[in-house]
Coordinates of C-alpha atoms and ligand atoms in Angstrom, one line a residue:
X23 CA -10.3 10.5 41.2
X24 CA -12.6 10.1 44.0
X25 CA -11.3 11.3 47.2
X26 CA -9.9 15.2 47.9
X27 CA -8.7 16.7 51.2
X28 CA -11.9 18.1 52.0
X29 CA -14.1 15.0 51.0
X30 CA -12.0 13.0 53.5
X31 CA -12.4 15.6 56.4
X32 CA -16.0 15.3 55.4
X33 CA -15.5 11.7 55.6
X34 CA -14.0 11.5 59.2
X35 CA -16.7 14.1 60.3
X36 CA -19.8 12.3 59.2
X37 CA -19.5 9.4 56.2
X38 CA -22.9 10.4 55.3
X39 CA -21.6 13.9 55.0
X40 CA -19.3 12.7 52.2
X41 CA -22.2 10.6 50.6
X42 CA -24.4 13.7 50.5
X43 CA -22.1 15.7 48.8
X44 CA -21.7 13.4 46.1
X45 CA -25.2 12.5 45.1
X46 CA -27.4 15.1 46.8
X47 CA -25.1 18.4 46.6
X48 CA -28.6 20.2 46.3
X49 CA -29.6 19.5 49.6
X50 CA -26.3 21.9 51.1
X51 CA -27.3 24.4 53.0
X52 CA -24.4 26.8 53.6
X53 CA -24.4 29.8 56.7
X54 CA -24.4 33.0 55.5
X55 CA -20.9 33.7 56.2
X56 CA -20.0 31.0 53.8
X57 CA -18.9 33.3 51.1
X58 CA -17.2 35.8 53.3
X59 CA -14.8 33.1 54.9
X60 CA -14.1 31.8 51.2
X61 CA -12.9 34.6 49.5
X62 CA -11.0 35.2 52.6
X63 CA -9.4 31.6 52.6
X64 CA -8.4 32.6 49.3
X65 CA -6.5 35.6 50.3
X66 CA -4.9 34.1 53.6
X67 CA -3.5 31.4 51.4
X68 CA -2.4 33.7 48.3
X69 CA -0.4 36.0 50.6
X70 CA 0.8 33.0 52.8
X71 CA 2.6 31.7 49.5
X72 CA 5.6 34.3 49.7
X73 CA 6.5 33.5 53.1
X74 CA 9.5 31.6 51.9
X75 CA 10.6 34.1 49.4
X76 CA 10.1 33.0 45.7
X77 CA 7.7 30.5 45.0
X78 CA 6.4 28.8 41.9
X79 CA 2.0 27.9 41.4
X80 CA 1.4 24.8 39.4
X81 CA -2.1 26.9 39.2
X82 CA -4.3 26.8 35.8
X83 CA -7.7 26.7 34.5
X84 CA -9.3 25.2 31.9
X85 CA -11.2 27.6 29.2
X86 CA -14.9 27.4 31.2
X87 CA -12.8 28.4 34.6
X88 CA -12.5 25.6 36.3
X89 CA -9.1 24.1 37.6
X90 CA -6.9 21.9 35.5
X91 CA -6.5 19.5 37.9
X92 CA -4.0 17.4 34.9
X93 CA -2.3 20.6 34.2
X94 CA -1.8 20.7 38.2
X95 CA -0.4 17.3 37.9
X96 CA 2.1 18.2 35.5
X97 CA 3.4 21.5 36.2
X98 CA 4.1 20.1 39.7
X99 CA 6.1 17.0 38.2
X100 CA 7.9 20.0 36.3
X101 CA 8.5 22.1 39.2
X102 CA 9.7 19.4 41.1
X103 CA 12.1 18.4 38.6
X104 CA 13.3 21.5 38.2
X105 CA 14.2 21.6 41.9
X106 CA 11.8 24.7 42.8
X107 CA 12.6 25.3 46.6
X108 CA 8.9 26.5 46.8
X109 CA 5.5 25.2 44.7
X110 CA 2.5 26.7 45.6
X111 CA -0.4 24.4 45.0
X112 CA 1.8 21.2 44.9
X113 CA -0.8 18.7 43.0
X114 CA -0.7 14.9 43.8
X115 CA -2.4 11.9 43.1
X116 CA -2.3 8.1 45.0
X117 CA -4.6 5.9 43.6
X118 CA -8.0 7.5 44.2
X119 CA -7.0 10.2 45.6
X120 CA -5.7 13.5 45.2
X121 CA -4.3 16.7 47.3
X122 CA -2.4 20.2 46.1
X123 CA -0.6 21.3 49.1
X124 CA -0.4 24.6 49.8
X125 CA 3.1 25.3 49.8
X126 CA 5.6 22.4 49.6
X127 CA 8.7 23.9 50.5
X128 CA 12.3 22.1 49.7
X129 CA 14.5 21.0 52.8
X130 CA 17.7 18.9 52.8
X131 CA 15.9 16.0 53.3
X132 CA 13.0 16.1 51.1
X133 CA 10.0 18.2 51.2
X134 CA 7.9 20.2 54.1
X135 CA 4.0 20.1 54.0
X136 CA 2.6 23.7 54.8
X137 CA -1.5 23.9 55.4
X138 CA -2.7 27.2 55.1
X139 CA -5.4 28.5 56.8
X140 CA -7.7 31.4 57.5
X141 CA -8.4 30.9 61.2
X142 CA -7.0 32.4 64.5
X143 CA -6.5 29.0 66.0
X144 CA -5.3 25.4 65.4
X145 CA -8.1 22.9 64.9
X146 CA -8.2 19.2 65.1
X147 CA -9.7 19.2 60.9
X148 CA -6.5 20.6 60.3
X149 CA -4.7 17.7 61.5
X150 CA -6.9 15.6 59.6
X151 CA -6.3 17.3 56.6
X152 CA -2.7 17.5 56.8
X153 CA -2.8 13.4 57.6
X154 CA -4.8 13.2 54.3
X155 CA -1.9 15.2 53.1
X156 CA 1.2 13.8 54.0
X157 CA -0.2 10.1 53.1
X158 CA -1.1 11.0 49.6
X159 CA 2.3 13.0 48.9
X160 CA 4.3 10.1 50.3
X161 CA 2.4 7.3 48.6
X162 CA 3.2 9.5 45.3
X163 CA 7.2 9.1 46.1
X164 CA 7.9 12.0 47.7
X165 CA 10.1 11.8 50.8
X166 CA 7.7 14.4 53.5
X167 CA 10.0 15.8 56.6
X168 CA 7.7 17.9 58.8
X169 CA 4.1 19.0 58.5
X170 CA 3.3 22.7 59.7
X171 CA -0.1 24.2 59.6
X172 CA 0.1 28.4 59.0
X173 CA -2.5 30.1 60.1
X174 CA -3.5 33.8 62.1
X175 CA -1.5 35.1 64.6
X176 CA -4.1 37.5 66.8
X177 CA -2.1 39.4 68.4
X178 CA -0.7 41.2 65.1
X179 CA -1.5 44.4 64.9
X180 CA -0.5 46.3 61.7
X181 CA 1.4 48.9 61.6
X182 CA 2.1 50.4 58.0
X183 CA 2.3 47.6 55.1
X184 CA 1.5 44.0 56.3
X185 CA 4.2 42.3 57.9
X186 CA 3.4 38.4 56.3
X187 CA 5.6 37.3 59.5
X188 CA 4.0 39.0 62.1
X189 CA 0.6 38.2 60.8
X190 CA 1.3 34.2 60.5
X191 CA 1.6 31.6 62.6
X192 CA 3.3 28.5 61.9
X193 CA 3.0 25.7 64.2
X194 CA 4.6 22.4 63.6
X195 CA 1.7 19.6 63.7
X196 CA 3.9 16.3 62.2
X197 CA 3.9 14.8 65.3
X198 CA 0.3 15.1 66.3
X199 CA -0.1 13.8 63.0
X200 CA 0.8 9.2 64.3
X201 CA -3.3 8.4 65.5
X202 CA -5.0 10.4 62.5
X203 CA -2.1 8.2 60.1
X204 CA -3.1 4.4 61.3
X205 CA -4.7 2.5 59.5
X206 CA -5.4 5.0 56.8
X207 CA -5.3 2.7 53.3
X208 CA -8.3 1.2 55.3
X209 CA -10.0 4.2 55.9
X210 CA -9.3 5.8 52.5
X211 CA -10.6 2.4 51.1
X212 CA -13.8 3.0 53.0
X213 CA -14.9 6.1 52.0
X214 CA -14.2 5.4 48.6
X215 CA -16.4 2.0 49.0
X216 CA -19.3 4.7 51.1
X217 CA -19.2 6.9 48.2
X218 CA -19.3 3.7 45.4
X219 CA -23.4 2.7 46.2
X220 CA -25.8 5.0 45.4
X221 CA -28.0 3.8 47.6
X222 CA -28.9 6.6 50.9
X223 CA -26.9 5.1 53.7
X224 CA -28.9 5.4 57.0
X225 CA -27.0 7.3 59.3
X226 CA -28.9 8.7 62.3
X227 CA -28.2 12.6 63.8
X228 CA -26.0 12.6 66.0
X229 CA -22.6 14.4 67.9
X230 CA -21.0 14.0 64.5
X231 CA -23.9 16.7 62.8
X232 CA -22.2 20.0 65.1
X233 CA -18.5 19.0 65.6
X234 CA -16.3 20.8 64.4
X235 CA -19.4 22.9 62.7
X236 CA -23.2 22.1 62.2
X237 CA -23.2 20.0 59.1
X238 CA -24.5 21.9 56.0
X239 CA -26.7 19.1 55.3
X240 CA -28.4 19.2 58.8
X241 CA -31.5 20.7 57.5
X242 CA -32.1 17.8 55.2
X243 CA -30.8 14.9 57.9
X244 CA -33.6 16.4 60.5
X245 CA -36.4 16.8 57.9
X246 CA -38.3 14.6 59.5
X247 CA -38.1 15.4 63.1
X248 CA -41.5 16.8 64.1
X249 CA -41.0 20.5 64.5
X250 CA -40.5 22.2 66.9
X251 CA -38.3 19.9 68.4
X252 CA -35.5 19.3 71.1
X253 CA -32.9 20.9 69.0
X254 CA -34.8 23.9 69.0
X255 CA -34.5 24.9 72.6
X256 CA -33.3 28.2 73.4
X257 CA -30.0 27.9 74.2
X258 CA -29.4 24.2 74.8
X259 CA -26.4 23.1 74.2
X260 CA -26.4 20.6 71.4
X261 CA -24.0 17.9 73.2
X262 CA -27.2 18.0 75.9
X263 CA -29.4 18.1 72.7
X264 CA -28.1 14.3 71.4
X265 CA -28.5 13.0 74.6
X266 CA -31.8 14.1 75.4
X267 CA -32.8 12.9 71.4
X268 CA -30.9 9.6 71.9
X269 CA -32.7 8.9 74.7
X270 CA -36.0 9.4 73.0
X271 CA -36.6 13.1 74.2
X272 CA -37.8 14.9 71.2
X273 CA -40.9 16.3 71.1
X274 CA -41.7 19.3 73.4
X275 CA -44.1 17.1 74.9
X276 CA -41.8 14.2 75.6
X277 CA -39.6 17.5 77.6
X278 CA -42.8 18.1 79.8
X279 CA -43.5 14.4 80.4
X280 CA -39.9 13.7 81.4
X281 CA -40.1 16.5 83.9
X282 CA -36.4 17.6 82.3
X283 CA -35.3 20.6 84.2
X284 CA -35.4 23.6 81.8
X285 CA -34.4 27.4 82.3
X286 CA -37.0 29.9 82.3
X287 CA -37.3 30.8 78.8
X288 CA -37.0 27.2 78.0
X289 CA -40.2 26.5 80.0
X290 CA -41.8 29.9 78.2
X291 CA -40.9 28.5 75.3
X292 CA -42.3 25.1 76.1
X293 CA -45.3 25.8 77.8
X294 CA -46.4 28.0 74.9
X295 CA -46.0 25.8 72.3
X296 CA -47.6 22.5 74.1
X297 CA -50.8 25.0 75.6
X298 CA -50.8 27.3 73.0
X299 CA -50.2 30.2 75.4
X300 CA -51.1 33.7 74.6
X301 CA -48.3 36.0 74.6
X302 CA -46.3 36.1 78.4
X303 CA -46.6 39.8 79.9
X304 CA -44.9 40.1 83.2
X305 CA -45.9 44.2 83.3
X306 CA -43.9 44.6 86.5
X307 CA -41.1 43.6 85.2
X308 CA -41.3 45.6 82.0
X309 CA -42.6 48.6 83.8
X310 CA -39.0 48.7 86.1
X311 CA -37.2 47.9 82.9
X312 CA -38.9 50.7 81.5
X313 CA -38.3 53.0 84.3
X314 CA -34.8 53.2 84.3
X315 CA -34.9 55.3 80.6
X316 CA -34.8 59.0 80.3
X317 CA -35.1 61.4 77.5
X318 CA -33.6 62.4 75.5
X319 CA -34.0 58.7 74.3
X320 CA -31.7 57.3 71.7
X321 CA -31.8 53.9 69.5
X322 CA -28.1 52.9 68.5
X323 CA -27.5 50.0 66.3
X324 CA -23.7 49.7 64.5
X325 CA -22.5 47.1 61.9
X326 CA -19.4 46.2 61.4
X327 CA -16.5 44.2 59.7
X328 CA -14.2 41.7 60.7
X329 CA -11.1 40.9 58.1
X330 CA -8.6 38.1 58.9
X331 CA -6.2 40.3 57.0
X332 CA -6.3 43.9 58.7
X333 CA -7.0 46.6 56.5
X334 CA -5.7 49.7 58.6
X335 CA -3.0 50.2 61.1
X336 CA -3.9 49.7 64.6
X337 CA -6.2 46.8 64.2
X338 CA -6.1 43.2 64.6
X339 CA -6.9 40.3 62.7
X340 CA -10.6 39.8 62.6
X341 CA -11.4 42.8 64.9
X342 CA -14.6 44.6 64.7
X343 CA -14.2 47.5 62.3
X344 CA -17.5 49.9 62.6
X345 CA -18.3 51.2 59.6
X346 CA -22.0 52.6 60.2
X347 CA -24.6 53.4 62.7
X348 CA -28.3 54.7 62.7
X349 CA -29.8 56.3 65.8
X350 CA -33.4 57.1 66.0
X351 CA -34.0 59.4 68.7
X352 CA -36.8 61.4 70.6
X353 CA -35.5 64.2 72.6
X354 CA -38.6 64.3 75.0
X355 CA -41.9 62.8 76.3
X356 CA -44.4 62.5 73.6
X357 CA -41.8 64.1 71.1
X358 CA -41.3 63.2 67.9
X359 CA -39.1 60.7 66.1
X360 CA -36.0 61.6 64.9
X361 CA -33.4 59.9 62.9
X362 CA -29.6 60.6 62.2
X363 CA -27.3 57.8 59.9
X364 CA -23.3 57.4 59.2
X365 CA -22.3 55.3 56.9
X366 CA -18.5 55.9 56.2
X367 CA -16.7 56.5 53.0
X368 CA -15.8 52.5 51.9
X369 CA -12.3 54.2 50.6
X370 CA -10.8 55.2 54.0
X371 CA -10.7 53.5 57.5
X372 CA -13.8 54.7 59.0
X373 CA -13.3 54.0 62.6
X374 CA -12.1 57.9 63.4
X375 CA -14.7 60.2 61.5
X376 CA -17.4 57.4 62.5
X377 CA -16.1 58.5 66.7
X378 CA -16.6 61.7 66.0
X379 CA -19.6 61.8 64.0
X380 CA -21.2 59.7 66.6
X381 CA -20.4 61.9 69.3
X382 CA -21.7 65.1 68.1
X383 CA -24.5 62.8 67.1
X384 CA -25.6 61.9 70.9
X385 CA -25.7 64.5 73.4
X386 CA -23.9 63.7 76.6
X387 CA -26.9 63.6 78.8
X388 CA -28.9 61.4 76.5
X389 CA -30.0 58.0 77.4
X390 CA -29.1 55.2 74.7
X391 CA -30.8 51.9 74.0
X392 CA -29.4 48.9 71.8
X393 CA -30.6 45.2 71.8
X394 CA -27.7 43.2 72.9
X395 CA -25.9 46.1 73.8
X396 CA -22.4 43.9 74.3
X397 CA -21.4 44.7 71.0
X398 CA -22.6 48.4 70.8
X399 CA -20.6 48.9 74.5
X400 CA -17.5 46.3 73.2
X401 CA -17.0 48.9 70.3
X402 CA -17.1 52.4 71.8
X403 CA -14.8 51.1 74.2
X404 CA -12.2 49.7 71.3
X405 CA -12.7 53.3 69.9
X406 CA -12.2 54.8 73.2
X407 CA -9.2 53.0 73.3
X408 CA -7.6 53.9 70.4
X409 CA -8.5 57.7 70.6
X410 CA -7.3 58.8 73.4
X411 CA -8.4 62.4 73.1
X412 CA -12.3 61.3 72.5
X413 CA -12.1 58.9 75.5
X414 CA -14.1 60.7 78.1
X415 CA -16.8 61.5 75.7
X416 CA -17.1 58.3 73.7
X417 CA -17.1 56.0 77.9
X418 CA -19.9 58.8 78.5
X419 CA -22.1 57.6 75.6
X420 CA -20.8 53.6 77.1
X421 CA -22.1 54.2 80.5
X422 CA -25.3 55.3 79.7
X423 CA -26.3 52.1 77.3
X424 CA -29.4 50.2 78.3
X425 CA -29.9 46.6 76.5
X426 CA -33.5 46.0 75.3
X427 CA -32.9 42.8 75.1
X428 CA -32.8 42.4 79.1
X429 CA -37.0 42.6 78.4
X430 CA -37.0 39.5 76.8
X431 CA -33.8 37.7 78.3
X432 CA -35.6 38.0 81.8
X433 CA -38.4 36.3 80.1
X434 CA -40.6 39.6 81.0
X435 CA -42.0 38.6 77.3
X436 CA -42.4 35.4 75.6
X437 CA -44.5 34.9 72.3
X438 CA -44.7 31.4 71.1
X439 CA -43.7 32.7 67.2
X440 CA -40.4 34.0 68.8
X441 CA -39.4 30.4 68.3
X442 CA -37.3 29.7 71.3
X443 CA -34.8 32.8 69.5
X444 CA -34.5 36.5 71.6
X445 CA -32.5 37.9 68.2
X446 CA -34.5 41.1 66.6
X447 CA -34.8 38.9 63.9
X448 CA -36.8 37.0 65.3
X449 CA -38.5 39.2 68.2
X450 CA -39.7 41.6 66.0
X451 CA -42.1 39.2 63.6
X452 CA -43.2 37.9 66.5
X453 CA -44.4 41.3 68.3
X454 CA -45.7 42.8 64.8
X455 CA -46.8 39.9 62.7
X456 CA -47.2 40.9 58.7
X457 CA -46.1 44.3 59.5
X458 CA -45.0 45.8 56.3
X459 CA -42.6 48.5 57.7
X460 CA -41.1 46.2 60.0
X461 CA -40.2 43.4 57.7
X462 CA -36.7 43.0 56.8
X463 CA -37.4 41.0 53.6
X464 CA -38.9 43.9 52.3
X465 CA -35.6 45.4 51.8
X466 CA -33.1 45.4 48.4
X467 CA -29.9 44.3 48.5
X468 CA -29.0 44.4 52.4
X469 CA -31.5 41.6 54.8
X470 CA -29.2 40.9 57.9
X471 CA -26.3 41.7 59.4
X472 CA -23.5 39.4 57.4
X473 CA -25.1 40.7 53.8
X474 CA -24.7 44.4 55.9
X475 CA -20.6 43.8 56.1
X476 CA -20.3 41.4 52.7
X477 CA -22.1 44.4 50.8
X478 CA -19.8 47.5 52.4
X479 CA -16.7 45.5 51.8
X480 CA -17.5 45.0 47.6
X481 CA -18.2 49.1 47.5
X482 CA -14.7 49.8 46.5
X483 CA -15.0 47.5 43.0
X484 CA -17.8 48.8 41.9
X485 CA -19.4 51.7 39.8
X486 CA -20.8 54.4 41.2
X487 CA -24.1 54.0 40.4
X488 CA -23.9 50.2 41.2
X489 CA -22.0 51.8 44.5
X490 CA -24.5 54.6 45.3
X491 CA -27.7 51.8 45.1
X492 CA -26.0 49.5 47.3
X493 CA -24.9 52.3 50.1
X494 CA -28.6 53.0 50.1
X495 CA -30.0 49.8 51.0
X496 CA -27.0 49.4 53.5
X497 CA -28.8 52.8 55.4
X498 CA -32.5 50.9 55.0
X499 CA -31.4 48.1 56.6
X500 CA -29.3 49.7 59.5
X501 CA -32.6 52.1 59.5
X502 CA -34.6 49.5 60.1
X503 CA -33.0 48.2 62.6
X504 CA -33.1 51.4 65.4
X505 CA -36.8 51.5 64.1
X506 CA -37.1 47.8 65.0
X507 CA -35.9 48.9 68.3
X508 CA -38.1 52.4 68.8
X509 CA -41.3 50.1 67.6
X510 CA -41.2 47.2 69.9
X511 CA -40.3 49.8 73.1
X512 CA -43.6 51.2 72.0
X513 CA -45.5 48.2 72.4
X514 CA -43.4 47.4 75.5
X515 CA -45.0 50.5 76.8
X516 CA -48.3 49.7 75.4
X517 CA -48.6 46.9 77.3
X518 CA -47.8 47.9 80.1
X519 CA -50.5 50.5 80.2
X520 CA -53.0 48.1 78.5
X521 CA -55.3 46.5 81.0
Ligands
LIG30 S1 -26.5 16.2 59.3 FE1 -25.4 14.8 60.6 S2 -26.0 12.8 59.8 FE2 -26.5 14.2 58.2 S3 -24.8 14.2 56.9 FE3 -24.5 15.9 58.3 S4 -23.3 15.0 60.0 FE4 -24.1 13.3 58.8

């Protein structure tokens, strides 16, 4: 068999994409949220399958724990023969190619197709893939009536056990389906002709490499662009970014010599990199960012997690659920640093003790900083919302929020190591270079922000000791991430005093 569902979106996203994963897997270079949205997948689909009432799974594995794809095969013949109104995992195969469908559901008339999916929205791959679907089933002799796709409904909010109806979406996609259906023996024959040589094809980057998602095997397709390069503007837009390269534009250099009008971090960013620029200072700038802070000075940094399932009543599909928070703080001039942590119990929705933790935690007249405070502000005001009675107290805290990085996003300072990126992450190694303390791969467990959520999320399944390790990296990291913030407002003000 040569041809799956998910080689053939590959296949209509990129042809090399599909040739890449087939002889140069090595080269895949998934996001970090990868994992997450996997395992998730997983869930979505195992708790979509009782939507119709009793169902059936052709599922089974051989003895090293891989599916039986034959087994598949025949437990779906038997289901089918049997009349089953529901098989989960439905297994096919048309010449080279093969599909299980999620649920194939019995109807008067023959069968329904029903693509599950973990997503708050319908997506033009999903089309594709249920195209992919409905061509393979039918080829294999069964008669298909309609094609749905099922997927999150984003305006559920739970309210005591989940309500499967209330939480999915199913939207009818059979007649969206005619276009992506022409001509598909040909294009099936294709891909399985692209994926015959073993030969590289020569395929240049292009739209194709960030739509619907950058392509996991971007980093080996733009190897050998010289670095840094058009794609690595600060935020240009990548459509823009194809143009400019397929018109030659690619170098840093060829952006100067082109005259191509750039935003003012862009030029920064530019400018550095072509004249090897020291470090931009704009002191004045700084110096009024600066003055705007008081004291009491706090440093607020929360992490969070986002489940397509919700875990507590009250919440939505993949809304931010805080679950910890470190604050450094100095209470006056030339004080000394202070630090307070939550991180809440992983066996109980933490959203309530974390409120009011957090507010005996910051007095009301203190002043608060956070680097892209959005998020910070975006969820005291969704626990504002929800607790009434801690309102006024938690849209106190809100109001007085300044966003650190407003220094950098005004372009009051530019180092060329920041790389055309204003994140921490990237900020920080910039503005301390080798610094020890400040260097988040010095942590255990817990580096970023997805690891952060991923890790709190696996607490409940684990032994304590395993449990207690792993809830002390998760303080470290969130630690390090309010000292991140107290270290470079020192060397803000350092520079602004320096002559
Ligand atoms: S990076 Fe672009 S060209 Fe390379 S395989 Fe992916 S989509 Fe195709």
């Amino acid at each position: 068999m040569n041809l799956s569902k998910s080689k053939y979106k590959q296949y209509w996203q990129c042809p090399k994409m599909l040739w890449m994963d087939t002889y140069q897997k090595e080269w895949e270079k998934q996001d970090a949220n990868a994992e997450q949205r996997l395992k998730e997948g997983r869930e979505v689909g195992a708790l979509a399958r009782g939507i119709f009432g009793e169902y059936v799974e052709t599922i089974s594995y051989t003895t090293d724990g891989r599916l039986d794809l034959d087994s598949l095969l025949k437990n779906t013949q038997k289901y089918l023969a049997q009349g089953k109104e529901n098989i989960c995992e439905a297994a096919f195969v048309y010449q080279h190619c093969y599909c299980a469908v999620d649920i194939l559901h019995r109807t008067e008339q023959g069968y329904d197709i029903y693509e599950v999916k973990a997503s708050t929205s319908l997506e033009e791959e999903y089309i594709v893939e249920c195209a992919y679907q409905k061509w393979v089933v039918e080829n294999a002799g069964i008669h298909v009536g309609k094609v749905f796709v099922v997927y999150i409904n984003n305006q559920y909010v739970r309210n005591g056990e989940v309500d499967l109806h209330q939480l999915l979406k199913i939207q009818e996609v059979t007649d969206f389906l005619s276009p992506y259906l022409v001509s598909m023996d040909e294009k099936v024959k294709k891909a399985i002709q692209y994926i015959s040589k073993k030969e590289e094809p020569q395929m240049d980057i292009g739209a194709q490499c960030f739509k619907p998602d950058l392509c996991t095997y971007w980093d080996y397709c733009s190897k050998g662009l010289p670095k840094p390069n058009i794609f690595d503007l600060y935020r240009m837009q990548k459509r823009k970014a194809v143009n400019f390269y397929e018109k030659g534009i690619v170098t840093f250099s060829d952006i100067l010599e082109k005259k191509i009008a750039l935003n003012s971090i862009q030029q920064k960013q530019v400018h550095a990199e072509v004249f090897h620029l020291p470090t931009h200072v704009n002191k004045n700038g700084i110096k009024t960012f600066l003055n705007q802070l008081s004291y009491p000075l706090y440093f607020l940094d929360f992490e969070s997690f986002q489940t397509y399932i919700p875990l507590y009543d009250g919440i939505k599909p993949y809304q931010q659920v805080p679950f910890q928070y470190s604050l450094h703080y100095i209470e006056k001039e030339n004080g000394v640093l202070q630090h307070k942590e939550f991180l809440a119990d992983e066996n109980e929705d933490p959203r309530r003790t974390l409120a009011e933790q957090l507010i005996k935690d910051i007095p009301p007249h203190a002043c608060v900083l956070a680097y892209n405070k959005s998020f910070e502000c975006m969820i005291i005001k969704q626990l504002a919302e929800t607790f009434f009675d801690l309102k006024k107290q938690l849209l106190n805290i809100r109001r007085k929020i300044y966003d650190l990085l407003d220094v950098f996003r005004d372009g009051f300072v530019y180092d060329q190591a920041m790389n055309g990126s204003l994140s921490i992450k990237s900020v920080l190694p910039a503005m301390f270079p080798n610094h020890p303390e400040l260097n988040y791969h010095n942590l255990d467990d817990v580096h970023n922000g997805t690891e952060a959520t991923a890790t709190f999320l696996s607490l409940k399944s684990l032994e304590k000791s395993k449990r207690d390790e792993l809830r002390r990296s998760l303080l470290a990291y969130c630690h390090l991430d309010t000292l991140a913030m107290v270290r470079l407002w020192q060397r803000l003000q350092e520079l602004v005093q320096s002559t």
